[in-house]
mmCIF file of C-alpha atoms and ligand atoms in Angstrom:
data_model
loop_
_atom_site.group_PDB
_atom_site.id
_atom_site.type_symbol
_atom_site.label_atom_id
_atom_site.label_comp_id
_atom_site.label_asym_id
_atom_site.label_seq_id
_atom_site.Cartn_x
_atom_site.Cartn_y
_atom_site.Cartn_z
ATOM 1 C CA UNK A 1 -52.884 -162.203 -190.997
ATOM 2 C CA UNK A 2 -51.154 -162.967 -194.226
ATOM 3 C CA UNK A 3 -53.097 -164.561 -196.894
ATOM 4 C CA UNK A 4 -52.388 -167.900 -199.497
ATOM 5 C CA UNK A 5 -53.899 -168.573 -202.777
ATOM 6 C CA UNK A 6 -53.249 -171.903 -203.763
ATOM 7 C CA UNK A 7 -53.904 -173.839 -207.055
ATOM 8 C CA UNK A 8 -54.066 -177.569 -207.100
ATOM 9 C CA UNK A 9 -54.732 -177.177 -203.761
ATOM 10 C CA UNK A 10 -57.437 -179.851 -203.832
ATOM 11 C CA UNK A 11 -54.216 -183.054 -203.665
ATOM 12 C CA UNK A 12 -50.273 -183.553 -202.759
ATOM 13 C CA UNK A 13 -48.544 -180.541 -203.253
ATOM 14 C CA UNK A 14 -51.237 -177.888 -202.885
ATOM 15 C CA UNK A 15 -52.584 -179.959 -199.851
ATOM 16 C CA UNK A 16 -49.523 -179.726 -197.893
ATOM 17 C CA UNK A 17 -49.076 -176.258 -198.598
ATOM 18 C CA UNK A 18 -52.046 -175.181 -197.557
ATOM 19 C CA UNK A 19 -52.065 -177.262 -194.189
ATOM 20 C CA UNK A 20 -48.530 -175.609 -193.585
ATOM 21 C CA UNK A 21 -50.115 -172.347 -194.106
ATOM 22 C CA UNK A 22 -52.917 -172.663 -191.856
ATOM 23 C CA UNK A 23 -50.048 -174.285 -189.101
ATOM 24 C CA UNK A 24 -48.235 -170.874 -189.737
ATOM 25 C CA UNK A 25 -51.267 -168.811 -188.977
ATOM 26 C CA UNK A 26 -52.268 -167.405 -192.466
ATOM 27 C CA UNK A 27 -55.513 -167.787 -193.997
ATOM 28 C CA UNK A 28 -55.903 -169.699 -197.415
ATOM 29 C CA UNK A 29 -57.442 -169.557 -200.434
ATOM 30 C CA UNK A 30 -58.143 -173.088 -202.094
ATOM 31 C CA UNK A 31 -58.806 -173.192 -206.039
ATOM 32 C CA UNK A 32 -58.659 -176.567 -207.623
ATOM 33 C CA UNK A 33 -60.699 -178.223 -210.312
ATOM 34 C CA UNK A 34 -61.577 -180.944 -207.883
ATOM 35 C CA UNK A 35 -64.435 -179.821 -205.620
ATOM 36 C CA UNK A 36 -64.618 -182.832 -204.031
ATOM 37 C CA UNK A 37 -61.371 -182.990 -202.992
ATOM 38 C CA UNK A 38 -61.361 -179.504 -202.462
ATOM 39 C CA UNK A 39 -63.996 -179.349 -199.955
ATOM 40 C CA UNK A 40 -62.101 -181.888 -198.218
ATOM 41 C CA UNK A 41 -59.546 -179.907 -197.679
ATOM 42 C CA UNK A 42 -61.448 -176.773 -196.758
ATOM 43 C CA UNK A 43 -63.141 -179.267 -194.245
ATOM 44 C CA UNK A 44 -60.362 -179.945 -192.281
ATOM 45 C CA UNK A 45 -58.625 -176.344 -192.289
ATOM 46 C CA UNK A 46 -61.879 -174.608 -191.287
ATOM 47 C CA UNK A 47 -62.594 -170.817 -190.719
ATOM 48 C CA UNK A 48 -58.932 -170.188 -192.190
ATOM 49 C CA UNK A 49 -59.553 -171.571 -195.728
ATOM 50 C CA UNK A 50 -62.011 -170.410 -198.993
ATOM 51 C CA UNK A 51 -62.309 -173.014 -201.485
ATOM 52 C CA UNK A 52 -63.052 -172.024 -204.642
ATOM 53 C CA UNK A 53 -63.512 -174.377 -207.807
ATOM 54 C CA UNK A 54 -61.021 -172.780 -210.175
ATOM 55 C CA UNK A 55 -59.949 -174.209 -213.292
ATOM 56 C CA UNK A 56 -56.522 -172.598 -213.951
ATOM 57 C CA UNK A 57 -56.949 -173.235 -218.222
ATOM 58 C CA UNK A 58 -59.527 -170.401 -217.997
ATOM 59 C CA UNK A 59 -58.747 -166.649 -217.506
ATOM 60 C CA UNK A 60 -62.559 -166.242 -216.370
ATOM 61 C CA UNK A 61 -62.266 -168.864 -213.780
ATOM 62 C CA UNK A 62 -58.948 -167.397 -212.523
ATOM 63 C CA UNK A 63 -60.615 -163.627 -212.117
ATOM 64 C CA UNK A 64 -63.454 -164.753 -210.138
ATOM 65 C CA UNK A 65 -60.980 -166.586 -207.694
ATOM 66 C CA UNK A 66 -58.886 -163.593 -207.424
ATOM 67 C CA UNK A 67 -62.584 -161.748 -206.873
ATOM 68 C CA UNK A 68 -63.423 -164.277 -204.306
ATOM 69 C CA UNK A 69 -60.345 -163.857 -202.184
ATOM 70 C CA UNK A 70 -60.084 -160.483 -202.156
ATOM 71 C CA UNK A 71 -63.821 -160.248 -200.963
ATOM 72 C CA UNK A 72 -63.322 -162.297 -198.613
ATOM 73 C CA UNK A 73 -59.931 -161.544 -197.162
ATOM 74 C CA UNK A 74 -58.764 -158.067 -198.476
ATOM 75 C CA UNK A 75 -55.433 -159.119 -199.263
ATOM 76 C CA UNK A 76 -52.807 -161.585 -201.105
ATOM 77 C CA UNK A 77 -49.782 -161.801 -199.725
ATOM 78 C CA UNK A 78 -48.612 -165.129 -201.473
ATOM 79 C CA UNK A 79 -49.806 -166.656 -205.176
ATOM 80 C CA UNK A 80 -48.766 -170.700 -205.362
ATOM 81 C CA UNK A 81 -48.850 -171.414 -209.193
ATOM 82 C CA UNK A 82 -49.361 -174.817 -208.354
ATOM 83 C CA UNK A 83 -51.288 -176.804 -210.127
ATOM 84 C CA UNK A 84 -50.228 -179.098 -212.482
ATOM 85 C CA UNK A 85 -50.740 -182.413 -214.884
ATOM 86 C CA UNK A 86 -48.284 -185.233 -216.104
ATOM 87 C CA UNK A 87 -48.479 -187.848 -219.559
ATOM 88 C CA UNK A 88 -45.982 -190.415 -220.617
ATOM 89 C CA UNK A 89 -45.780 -192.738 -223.439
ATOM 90 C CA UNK A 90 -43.682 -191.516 -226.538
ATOM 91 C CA UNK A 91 -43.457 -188.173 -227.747
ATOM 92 C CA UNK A 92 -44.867 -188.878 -231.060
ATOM 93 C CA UNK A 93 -47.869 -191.456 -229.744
ATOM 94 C CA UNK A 94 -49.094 -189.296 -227.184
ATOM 95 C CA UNK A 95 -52.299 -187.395 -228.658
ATOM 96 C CA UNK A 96 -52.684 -183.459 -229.765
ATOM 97 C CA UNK A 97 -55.462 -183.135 -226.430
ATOM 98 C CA UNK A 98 -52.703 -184.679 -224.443
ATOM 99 C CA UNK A 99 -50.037 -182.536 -225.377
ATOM 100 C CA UNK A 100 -52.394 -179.395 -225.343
ATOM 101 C CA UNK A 101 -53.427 -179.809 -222.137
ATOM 102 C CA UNK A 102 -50.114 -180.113 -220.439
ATOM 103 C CA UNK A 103 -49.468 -176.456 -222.028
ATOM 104 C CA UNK A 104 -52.947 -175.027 -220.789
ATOM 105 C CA UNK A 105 -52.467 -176.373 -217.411
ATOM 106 C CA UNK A 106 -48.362 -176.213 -216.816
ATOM 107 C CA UNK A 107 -48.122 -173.255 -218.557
ATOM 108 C CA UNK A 108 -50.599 -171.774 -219.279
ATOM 109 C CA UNK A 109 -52.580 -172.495 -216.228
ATOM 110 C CA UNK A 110 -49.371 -170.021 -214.459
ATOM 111 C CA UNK A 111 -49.602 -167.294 -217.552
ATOM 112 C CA UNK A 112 -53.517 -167.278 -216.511
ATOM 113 C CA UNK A 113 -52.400 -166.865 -212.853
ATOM 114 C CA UNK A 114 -50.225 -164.039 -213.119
ATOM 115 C CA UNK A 115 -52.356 -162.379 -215.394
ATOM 116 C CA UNK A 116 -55.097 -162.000 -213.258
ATOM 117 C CA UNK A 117 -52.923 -161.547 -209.872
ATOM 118 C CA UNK A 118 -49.938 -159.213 -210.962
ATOM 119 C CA UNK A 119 -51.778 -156.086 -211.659
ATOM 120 C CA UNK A 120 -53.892 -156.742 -208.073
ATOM 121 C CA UNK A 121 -50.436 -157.153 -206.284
ATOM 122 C CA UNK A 122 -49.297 -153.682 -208.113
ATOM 123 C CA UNK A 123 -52.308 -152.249 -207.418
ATOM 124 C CA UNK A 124 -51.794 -153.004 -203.987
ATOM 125 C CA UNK A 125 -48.631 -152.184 -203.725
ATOM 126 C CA UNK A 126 -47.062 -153.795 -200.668
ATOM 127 C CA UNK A 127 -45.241 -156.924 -200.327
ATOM 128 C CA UNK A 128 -45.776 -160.202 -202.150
ATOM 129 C CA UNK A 129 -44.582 -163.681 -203.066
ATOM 130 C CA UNK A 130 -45.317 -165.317 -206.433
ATOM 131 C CA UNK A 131 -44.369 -169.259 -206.017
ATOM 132 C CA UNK A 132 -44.200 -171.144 -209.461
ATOM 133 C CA UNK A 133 -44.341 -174.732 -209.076
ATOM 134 C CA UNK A 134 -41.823 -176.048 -212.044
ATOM 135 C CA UNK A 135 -40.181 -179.525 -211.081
ATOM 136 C CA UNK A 136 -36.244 -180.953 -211.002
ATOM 137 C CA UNK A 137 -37.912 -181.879 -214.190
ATOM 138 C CA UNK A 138 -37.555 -178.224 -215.308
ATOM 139 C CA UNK A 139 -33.924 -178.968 -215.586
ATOM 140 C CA UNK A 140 -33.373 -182.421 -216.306
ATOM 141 C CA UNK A 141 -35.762 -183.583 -219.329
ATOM 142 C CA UNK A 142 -36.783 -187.179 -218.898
ATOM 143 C CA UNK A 143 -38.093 -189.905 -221.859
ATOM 144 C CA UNK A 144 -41.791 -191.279 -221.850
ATOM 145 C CA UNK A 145 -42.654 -187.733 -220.409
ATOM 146 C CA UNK A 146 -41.809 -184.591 -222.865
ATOM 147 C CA UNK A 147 -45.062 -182.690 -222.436
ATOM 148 C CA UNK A 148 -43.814 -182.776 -218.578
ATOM 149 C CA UNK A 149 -40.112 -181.790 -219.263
ATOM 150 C CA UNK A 150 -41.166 -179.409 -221.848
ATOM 151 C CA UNK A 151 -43.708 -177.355 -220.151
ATOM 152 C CA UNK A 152 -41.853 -177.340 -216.994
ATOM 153 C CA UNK A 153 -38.857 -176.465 -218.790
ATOM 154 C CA UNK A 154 -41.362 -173.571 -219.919
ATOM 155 C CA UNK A 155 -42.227 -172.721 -215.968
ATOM 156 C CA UNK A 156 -38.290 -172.171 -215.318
ATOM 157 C CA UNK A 157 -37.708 -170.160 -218.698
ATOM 158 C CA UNK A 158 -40.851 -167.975 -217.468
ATOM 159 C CA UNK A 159 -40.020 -167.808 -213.740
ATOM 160 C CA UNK A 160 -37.067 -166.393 -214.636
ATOM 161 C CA UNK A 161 -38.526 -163.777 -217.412
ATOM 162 C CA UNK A 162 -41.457 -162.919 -214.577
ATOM 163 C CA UNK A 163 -38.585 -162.045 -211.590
ATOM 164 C CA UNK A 164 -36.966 -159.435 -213.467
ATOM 165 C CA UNK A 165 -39.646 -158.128 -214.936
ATOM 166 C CA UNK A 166 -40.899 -157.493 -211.236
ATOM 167 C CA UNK A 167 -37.448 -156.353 -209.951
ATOM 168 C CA UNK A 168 -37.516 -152.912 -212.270
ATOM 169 C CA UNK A 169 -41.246 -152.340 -211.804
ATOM 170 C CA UNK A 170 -42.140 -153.026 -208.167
ATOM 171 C CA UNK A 171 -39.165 -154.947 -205.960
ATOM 172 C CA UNK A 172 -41.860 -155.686 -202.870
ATOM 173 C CA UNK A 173 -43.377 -158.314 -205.054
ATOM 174 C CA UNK A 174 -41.103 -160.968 -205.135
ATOM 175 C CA UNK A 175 -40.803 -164.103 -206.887
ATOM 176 C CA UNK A 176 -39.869 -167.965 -206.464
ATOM 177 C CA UNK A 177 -39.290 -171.102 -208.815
ATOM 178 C CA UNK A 178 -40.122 -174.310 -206.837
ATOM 179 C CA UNK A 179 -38.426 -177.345 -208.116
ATOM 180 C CA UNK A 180 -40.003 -180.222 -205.895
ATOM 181 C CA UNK A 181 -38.112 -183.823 -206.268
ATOM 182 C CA UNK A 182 -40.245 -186.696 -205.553
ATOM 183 C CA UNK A 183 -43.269 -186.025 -203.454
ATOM 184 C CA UNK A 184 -45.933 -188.640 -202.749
ATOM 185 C CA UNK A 185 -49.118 -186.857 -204.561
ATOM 186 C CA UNK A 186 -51.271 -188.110 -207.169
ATOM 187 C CA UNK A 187 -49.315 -186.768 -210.209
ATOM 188 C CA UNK A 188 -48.862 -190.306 -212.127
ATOM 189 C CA UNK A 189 -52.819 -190.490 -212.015
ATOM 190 C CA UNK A 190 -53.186 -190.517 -215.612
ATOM 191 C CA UNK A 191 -53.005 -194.266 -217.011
ATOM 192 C CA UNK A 192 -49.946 -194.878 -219.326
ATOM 193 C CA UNK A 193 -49.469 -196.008 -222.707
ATOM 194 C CA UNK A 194 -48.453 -199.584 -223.418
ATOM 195 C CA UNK A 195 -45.329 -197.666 -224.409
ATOM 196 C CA UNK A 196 -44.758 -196.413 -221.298
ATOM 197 C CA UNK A 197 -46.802 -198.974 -218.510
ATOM 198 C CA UNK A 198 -43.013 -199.673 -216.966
ATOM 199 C CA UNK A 199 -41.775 -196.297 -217.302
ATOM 200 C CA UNK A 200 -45.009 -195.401 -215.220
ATOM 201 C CA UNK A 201 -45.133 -198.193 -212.519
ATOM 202 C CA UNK A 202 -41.393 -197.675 -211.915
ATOM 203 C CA UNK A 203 -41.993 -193.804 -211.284
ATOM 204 C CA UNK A 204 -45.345 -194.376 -208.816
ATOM 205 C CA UNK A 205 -43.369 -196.734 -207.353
ATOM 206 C CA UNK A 206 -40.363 -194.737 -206.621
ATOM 207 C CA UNK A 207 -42.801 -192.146 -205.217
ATOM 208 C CA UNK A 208 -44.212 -194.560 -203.433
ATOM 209 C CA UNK A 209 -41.295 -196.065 -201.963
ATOM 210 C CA UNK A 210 -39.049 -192.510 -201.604
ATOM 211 C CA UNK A 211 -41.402 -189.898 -202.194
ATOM 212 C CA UNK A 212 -41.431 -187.020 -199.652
ATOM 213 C CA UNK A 213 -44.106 -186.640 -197.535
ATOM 214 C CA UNK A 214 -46.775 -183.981 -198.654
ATOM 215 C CA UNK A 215 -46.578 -181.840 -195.206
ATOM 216 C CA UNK A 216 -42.874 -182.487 -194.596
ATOM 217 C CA UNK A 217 -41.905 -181.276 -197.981
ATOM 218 C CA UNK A 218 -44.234 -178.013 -197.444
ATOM 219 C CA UNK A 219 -42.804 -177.641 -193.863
ATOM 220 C CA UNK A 220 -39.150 -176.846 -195.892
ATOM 221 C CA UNK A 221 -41.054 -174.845 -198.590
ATOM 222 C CA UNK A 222 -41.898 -172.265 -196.352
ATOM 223 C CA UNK A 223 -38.884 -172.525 -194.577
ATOM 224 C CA UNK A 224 -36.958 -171.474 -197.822
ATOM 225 C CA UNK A 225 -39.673 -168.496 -198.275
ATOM 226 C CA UNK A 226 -38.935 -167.080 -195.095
ATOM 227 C CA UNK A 227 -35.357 -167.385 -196.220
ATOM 228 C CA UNK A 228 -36.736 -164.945 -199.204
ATOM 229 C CA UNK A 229 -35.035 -167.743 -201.814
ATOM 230 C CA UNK A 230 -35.600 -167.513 -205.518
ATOM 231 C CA UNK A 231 -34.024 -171.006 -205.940
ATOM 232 C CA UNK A 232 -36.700 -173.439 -203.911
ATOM 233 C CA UNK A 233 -34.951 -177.062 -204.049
ATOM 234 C CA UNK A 234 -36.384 -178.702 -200.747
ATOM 235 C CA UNK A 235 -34.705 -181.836 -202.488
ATOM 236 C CA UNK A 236 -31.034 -180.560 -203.581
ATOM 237 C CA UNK A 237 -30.060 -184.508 -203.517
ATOM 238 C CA UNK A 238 -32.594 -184.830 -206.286
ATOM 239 C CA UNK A 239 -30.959 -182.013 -208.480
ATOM 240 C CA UNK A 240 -27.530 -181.195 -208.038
ATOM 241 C CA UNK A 241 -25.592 -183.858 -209.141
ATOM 242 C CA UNK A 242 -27.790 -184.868 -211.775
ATOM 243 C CA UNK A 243 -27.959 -180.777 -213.565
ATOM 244 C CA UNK A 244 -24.095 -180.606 -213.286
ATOM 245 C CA UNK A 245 -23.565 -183.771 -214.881
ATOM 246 C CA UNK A 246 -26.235 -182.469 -217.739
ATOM 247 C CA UNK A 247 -24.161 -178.956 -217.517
ATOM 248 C CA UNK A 248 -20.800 -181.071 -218.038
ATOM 249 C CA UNK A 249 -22.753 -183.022 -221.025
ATOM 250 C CA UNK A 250 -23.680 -179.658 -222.882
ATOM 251 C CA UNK A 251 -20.049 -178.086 -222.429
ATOM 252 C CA UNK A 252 -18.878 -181.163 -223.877
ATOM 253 C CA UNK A 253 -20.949 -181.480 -226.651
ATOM 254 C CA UNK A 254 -21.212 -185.102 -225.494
ATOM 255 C CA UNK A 255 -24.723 -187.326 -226.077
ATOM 256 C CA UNK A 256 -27.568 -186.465 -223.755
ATOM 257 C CA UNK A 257 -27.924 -189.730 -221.230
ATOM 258 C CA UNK A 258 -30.963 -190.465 -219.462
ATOM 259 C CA UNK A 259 -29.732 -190.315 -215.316
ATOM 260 C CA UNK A 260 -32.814 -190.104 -213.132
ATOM 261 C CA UNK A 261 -33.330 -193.467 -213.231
ATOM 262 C CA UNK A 262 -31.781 -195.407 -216.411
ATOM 263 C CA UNK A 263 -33.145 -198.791 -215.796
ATOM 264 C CA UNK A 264 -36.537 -197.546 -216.323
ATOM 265 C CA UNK A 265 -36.352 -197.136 -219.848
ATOM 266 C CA UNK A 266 -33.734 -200.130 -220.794
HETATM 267 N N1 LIG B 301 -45.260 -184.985 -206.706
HETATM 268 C C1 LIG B 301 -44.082 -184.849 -207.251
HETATM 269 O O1 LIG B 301 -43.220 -185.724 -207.123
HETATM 270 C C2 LIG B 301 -43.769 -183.617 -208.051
HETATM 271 C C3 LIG B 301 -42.443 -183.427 -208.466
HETATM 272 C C4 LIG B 301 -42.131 -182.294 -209.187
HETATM 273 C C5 LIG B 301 -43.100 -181.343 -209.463
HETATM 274 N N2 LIG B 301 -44.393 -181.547 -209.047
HETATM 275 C C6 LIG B 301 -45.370 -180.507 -209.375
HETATM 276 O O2 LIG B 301 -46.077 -180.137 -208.204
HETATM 277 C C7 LIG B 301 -47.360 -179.622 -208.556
HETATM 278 C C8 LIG B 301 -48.417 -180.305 -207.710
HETATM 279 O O3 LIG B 301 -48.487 -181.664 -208.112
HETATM 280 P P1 LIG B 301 -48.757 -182.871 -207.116
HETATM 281 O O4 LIG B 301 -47.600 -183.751 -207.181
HETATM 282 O O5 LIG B 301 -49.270 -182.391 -205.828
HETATM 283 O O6 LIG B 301 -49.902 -183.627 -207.968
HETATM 284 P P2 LIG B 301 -51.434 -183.897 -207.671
HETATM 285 O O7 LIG B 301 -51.941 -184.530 -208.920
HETATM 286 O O8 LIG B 301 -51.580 -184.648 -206.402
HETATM 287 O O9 LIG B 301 -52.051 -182.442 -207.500
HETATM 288 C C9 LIG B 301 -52.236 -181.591 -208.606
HETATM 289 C C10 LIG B 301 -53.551 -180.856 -208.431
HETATM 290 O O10 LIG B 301 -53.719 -179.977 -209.564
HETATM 291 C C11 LIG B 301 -55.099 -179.991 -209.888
HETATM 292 N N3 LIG B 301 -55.318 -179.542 -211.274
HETATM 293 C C12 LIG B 301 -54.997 -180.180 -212.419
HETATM 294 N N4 LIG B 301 -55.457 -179.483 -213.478
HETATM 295 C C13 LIG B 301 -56.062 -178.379 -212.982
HETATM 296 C C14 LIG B 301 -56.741 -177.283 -213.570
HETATM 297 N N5 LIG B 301 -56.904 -177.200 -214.901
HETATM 298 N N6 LIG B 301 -57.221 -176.302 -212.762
HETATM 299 C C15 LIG B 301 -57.093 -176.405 -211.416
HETATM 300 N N7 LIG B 301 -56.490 -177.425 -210.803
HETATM 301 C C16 LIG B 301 -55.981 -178.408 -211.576
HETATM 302 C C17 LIG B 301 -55.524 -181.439 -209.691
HETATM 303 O O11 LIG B 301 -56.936 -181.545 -209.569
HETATM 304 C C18 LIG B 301 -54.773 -181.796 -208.415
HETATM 305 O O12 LIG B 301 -55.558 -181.570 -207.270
HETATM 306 C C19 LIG B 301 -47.515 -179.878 -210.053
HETATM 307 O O13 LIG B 301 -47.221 -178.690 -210.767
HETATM 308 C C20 LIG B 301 -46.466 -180.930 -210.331
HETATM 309 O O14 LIG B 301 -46.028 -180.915 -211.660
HETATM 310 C C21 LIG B 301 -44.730 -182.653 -208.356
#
């Protein structure tokens, strides 16, 4: 039986995941900073799931979940870099702890991950799946949000840097960059600015109103890991159009436009 570790498993994202993994007959391994919601979770998947309180900021907290699941299941087969936190307002308004903690948690909170799980999964030496959640964000940068574009900017860069390092040193551990579109989750939970209080209620209300649904979205997740994809883009819609049109705007040395959703910042 195939095993899931899962940060940010405790909300949205993670949930779903780990409810599709349980549906698909692995066994999961729930680390969020949330215990409350986390046990929630871990409530309703039963036997199959570990919960584990895991902040993903701290290297310490990250071994003893990788401790935990191993002693309790023997095995990873998949690692869901999941986790992750979003600010708006203004670049320059939005405080030092804000920005920092978009790079421990975005970032760094994957670096952390992969430092404590790659040398298991060598060690082990069969096959793997590292699953980095980034965003369409990682692609298209956005206004009233640059800690998120940045840092997920960062995931893609380091996605990227992490599969080939992989491919020379041990090709059964394989790697994916997931690039979710809108999903309903609790990702806008952190109250805006007065900069950005439209900016904000226009996104939770777009992932309100066309958000994917949490299970649905995890449903095609693992559909596209079975397909052994690098590239996961449940929501191509969300991305295609829009990075080509950025891709155009770069060969042409043209100004960068705002397209996800212009009248949100006019
Ligand atoms: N929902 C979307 O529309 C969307 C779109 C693109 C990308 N994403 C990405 O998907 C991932 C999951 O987000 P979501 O939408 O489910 O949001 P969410 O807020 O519902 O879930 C994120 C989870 O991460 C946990 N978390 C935050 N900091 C942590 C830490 N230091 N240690 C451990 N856990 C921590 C939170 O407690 C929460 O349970 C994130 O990386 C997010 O950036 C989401």
């Amino acid at each position: 039986m195939k095993v899931a570790v899962i940060t940010g498993a405790a909300s949205g994202i993670g949930a779903g995941l780990a409810k599709q993994a349980v549906a698909l007959g692995m066994k999961v391994v729930l680390a969020d900073r949330d215990q409350a919601g986390l046990e929630k979770i871990a409530q309703e998947l039963g036997d199959q799931a570990l919960a584990v309180v895991t902040d993903v900021t701290s290297q310490a907290s990250l071994d003893a979940l990788a401790d935990k699941a191993y002693a309790a299941f023997g095995q990873v087969d998949m690692l869901f870099n999941n986790a992750g936190v979003l600010t708006t307002g203004n670049c320059w308004e939005i405080s030092d702890a804000q920005w920092q903690k978009s790079w421990q948690v975005n970032v760094n909170g994957i670096v952390n991950g992969l430092r404590t799980f790659v040398p298991r999964l060598l060690k082990a030496d069969r096959p793997a799946r590292i699953i980095n959640t980034a965003s369409v964000g990682g692609f298209l940068p956005s206004p009233l949000m640059s800690p998120y574009s940045a840092t997920k900017f960062a995931v893609v860069a380091l996605t990227e840097s992490l599969v080939n390092e992989l491919a020379t040193l041990n090709p059964q551990i394989k790697v994916s960059l997931l690039a979710p579109g809108p999903v309903k989750s609790a990702i806008f939970r952190e109250a805006p600015s007065e900069a950005s209080a439209q900016f904000h209620s226009l996104m939770t209300h777009m992932l309100d109103e066309n958000g994917l649904d949490a299970d649905e979205f995890a449903r095609l997740v693992f559909e596209a890991i079975n397909r052994g994809e690098y590239w996961i883009v449940p929501q191509p819609k969300m991305l295609d159009p829009l990075l080509e049109a950025r891709n155009k705007i770069i060969a042409n040395r043209a100004n960068p436009v705002f397209a996800w959703a212009p009248e949100a910042v006019n």
